[in-house]
Backbone as JSON Lines, residues from 0, in Angstrom:
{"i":0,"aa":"X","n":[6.76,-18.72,53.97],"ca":[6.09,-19.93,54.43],"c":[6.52,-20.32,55.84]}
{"i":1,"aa":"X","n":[7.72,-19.72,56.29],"ca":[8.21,-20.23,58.32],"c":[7.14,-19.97,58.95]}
{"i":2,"aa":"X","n":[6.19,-19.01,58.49],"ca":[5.53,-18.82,59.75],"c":[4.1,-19.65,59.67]}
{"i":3,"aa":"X","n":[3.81,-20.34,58.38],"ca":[2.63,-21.3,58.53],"c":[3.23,-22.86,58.9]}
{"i":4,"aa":"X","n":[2.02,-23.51,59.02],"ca":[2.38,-25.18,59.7],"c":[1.27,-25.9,59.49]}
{"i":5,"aa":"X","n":[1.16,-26.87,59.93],"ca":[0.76,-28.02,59.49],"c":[-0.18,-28.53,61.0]}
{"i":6,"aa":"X","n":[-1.19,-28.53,61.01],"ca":[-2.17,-29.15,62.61],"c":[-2.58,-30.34,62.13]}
{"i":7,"aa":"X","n":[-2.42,-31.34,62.77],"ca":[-2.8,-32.62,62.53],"c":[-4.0,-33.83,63.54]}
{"i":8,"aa":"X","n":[-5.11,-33.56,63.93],"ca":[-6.0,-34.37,64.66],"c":[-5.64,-35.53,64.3]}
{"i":9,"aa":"X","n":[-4.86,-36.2,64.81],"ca":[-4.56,-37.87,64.52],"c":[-5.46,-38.61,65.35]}
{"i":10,"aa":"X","n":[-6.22,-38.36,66.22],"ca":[-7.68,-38.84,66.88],"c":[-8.56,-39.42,65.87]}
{"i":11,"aa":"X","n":[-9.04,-38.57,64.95],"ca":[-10.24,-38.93,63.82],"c":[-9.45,-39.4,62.37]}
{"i":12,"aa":"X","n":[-8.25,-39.49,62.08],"ca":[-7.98,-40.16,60.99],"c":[-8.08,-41.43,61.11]}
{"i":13,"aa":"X","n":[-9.07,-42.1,59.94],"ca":[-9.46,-43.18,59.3],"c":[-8.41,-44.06,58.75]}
{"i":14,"aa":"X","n":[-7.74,-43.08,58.1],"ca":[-6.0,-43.98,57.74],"c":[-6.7,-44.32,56.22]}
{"i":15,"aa":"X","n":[-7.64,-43.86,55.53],"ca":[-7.93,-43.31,54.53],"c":[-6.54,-43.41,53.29]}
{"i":16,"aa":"X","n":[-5.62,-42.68,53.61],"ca":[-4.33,-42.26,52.57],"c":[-4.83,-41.28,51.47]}
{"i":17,"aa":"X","n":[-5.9,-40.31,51.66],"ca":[-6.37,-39.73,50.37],"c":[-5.22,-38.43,50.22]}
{"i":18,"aa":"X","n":[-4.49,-38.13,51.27],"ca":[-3.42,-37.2,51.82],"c":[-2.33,-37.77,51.16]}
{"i":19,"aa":"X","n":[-2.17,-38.75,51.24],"ca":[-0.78,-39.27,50.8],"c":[-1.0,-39.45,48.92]}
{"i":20,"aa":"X","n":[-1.86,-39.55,48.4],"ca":[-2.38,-39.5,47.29],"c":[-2.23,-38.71,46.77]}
{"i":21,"aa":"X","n":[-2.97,-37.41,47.03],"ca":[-3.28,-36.16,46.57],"c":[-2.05,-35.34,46.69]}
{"i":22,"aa":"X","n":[-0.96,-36.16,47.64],"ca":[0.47,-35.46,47.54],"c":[1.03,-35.89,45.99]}
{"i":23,"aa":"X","n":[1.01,-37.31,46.46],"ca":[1.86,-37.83,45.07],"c":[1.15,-37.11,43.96]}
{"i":24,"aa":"X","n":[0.14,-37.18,43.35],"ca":[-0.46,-36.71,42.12],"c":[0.11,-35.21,42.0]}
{"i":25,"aa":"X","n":[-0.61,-34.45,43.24],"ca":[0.18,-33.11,43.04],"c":[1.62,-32.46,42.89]}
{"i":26,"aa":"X","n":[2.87,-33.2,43.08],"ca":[4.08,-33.08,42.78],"c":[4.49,-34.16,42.17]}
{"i":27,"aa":"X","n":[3.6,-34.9,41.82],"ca":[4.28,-36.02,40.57],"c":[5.47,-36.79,40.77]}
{"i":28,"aa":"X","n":[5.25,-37.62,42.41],"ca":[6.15,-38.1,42.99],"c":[6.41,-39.71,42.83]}
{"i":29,"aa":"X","n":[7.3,-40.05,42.58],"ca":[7.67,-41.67,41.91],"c":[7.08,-42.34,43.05]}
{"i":30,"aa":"X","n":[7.18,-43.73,42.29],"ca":[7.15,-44.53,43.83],"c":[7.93,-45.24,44.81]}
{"i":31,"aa":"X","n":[7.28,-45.03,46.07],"ca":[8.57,-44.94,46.73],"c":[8.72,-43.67,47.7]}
{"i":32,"aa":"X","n":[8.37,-42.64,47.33],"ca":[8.25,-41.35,47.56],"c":[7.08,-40.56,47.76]}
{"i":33,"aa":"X","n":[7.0,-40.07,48.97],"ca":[6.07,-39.32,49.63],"c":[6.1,-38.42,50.41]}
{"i":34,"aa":"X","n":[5.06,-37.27,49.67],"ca":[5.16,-35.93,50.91],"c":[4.31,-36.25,52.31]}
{"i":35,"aa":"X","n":[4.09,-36.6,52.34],"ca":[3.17,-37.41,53.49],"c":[3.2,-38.81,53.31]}
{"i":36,"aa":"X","n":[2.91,-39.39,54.69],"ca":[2.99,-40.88,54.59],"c":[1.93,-41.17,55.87]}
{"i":37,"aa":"X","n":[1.21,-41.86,55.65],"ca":[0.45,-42.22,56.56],"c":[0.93,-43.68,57.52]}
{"i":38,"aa":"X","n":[0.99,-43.73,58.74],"ca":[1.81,-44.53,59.45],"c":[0.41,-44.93,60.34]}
{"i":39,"aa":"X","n":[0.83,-46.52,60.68],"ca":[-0.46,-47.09,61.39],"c":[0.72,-47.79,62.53]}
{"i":40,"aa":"X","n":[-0.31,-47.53,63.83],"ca":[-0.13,-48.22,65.01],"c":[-1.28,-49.1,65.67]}
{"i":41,"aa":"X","n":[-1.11,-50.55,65.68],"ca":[-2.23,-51.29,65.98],"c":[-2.52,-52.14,65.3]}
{"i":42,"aa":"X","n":[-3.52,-52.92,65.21],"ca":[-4.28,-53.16,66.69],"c":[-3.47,-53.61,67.59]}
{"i":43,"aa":"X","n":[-3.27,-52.98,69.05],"ca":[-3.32,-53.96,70.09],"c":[-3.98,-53.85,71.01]}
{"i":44,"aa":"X","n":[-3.89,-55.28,71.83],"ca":[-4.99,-55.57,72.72],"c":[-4.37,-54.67,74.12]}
{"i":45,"aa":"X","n":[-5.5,-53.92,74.41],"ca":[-5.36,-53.22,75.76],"c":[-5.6,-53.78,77.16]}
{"i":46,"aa":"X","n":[-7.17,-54.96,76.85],"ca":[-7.6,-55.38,77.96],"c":[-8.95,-56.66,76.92]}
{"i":47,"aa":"X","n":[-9.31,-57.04,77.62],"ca":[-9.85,-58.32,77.14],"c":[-10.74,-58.01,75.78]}
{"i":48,"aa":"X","n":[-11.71,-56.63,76.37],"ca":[-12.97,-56.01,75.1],"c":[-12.02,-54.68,74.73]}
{"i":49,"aa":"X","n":[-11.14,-54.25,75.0],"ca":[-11.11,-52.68,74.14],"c":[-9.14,-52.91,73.06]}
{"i":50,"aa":"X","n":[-9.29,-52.72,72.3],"ca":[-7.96,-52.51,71.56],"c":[-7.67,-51.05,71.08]}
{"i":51,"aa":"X","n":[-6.48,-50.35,70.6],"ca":[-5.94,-49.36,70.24],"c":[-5.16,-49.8,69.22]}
{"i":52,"aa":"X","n":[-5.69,-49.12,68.47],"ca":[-5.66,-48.87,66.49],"c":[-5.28,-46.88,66.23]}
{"i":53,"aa":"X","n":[-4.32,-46.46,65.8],"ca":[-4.29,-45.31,65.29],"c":[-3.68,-44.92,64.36]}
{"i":54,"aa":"X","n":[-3.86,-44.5,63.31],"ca":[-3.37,-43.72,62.05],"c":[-2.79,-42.09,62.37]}
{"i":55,"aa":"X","n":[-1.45,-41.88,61.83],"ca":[-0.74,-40.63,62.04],"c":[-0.06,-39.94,60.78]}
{"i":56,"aa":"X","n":[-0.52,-39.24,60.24],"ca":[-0.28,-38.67,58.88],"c":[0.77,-37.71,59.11]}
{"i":57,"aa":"X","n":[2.5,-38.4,58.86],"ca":[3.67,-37.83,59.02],"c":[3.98,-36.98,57.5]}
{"i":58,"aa":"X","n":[4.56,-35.66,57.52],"ca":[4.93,-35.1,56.34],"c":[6.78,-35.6,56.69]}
{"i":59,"aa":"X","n":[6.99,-35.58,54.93],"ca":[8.29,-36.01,55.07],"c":[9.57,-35.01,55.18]}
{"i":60,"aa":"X","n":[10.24,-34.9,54.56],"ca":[10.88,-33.56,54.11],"c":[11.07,-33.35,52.85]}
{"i":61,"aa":"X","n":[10.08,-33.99,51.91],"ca":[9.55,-33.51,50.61],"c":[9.09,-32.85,50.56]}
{"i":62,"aa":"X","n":[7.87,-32.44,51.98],"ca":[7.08,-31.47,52.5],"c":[7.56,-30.29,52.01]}
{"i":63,"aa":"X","n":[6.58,-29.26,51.62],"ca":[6.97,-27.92,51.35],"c":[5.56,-27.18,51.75]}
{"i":64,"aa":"X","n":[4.87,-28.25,52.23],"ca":[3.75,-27.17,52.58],"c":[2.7,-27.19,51.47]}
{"i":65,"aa":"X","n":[2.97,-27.66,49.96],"ca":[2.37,-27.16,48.6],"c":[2.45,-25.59,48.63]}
{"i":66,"aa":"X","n":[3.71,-25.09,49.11],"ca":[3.9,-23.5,48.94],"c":[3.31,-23.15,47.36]}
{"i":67,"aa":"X","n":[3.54,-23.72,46.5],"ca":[3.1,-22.99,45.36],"c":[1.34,-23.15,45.19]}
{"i":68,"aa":"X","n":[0.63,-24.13,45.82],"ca":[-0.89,-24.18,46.12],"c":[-1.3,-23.01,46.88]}
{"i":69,"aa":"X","n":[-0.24,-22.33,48.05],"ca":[-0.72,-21.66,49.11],"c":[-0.48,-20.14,48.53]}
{"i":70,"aa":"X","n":[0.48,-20.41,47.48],"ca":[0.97,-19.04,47.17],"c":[-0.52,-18.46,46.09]}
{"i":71,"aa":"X","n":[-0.96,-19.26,45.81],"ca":[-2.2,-18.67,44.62],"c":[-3.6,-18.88,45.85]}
{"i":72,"aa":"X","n":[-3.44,-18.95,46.85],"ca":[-4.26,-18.84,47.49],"c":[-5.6,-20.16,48.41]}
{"i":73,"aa":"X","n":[-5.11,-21.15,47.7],"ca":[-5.61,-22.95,47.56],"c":[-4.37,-22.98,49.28]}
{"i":74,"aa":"X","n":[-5.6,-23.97,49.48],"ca":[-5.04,-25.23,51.11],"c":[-3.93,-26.21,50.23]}
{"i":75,"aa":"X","n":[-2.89,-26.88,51.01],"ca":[-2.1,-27.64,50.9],"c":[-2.96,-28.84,50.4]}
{"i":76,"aa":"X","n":[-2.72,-29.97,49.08],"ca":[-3.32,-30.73,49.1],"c":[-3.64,-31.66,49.61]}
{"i":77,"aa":"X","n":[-2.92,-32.11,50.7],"ca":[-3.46,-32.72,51.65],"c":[-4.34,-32.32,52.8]}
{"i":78,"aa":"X","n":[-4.35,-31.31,52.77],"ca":[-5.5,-30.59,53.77],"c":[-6.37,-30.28,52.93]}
{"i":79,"aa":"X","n":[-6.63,-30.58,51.59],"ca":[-7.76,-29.94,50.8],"c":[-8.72,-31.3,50.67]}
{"i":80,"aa":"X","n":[-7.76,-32.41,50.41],"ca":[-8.77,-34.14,49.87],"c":[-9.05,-34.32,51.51]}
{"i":81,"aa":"X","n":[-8.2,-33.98,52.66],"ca":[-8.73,-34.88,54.06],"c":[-10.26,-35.14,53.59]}
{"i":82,"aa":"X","n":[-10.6,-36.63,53.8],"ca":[-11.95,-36.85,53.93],"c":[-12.34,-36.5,55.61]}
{"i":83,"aa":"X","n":[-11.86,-36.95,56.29],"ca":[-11.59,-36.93,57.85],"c":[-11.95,-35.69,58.44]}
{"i":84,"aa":"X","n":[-11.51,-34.47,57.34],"ca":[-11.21,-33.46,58.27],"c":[-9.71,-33.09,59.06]}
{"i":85,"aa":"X","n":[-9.17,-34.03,59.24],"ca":[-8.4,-33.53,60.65],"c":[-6.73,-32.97,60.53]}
{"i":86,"aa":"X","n":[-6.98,-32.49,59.33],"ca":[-5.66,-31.34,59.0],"c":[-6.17,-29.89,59.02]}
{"i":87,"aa":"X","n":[-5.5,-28.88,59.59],"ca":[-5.47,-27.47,59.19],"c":[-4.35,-26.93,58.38]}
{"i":88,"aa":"X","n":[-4.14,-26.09,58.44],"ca":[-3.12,-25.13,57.61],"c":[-3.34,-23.92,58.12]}
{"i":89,"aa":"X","n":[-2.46,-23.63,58.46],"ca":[-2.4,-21.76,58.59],"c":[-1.02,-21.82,59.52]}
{"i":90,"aa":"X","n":[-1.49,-20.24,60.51],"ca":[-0.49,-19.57,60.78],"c":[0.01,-20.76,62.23]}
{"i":91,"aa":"X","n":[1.88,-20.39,62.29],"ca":[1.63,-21.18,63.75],"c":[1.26,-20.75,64.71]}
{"i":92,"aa":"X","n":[1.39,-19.82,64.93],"ca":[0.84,-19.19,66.31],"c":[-0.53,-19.64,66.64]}
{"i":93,"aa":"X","n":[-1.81,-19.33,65.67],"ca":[-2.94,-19.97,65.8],"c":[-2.72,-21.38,66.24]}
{"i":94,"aa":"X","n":[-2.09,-22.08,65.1],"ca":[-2.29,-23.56,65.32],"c":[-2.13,-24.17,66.32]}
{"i":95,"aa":"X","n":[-0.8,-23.55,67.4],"ca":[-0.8,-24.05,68.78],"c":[-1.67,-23.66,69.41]}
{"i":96,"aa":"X","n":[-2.5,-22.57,69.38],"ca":[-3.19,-22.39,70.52],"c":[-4.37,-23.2,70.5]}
{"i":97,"aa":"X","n":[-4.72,-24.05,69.14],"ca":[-5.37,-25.21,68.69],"c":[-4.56,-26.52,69.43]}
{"i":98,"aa":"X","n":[-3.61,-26.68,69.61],"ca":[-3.0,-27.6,69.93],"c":[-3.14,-27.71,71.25]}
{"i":99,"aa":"X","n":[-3.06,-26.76,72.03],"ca":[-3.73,-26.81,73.76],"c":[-4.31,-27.67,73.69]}
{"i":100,"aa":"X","n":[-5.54,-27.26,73.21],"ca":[-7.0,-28.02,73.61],"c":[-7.09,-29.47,73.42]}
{"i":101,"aa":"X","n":[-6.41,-30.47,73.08],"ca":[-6.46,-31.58,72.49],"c":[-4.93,-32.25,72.75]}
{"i":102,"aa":"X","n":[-5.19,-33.73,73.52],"ca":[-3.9,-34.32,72.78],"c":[-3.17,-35.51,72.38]}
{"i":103,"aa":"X","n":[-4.15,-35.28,71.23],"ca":[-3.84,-36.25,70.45],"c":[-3.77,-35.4,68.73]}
{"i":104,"aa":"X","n":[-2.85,-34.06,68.9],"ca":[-2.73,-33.3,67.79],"c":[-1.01,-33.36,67.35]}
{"i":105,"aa":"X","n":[0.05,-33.18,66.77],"ca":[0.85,-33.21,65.93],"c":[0.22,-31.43,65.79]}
{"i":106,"aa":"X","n":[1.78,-30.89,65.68],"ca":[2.01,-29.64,64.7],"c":[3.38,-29.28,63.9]}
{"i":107,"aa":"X","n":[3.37,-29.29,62.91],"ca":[4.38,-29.75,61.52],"c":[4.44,-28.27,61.1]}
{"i":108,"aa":"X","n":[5.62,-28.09,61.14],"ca":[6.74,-26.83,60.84],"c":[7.05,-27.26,59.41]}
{"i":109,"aa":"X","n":[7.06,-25.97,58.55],"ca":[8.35,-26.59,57.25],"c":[9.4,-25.94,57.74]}
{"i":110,"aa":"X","n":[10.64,-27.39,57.09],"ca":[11.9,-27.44,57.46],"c":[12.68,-25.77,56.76]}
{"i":111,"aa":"X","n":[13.75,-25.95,57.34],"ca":[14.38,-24.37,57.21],"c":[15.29,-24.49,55.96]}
């Protein structure tokens, strides 16, 4: 699993939590506890008409990736419920070169 990761478009998340959900259900995590956590910044006022609001879907170090989802061949469950879209999964090498292009992306390593 070192060599896959986690791509995160924090641009288009809604702040939804269907990620943080679909964690808990899938490892049957108390409460309190989360493989993901969805974190909000905002509203604030920028200028008289425009404000900045953003949602950032942090993995914790409960994180494992859902190695045993990935190992039978299934996306991490939080990259499987995104309504949003804006998680990948795969290799890192790909994922940064995804990460260029954009930035307002997050890329999430599992811990060693």
């Amino acid at each position: 699993m070192q060599e896959y990761g986690l791509l995160i478009d924090y641009e288009y998340c809604t702040g939804c939590h269907t990620c943080e959900i679909a964690c808990k259900q899938e490892h049957d995590l108390p409460v309190g506890k989360w493989g993901i956590k969805v974190l909000g910044l905002g509203p604030m006022k920028l200028s008289p008409d425009k404000y900045f609001l953003v949602y950032i879907p942090i993995p914790t170090d409960i994180c494992n990736l859902c190695e045993h989802r990935v190992k039978m061949g299934k996306l991490p469950s939080c990259v499987h419920h995104c309504q949003a879209n804006v998680m990948k999964f795969g290799k890192i090498e790909e994922l940064a070169q995804e990460l260029k292009k954009k930035p307002k992306m997050i890329l999430v390593t599992p811990r060693s």
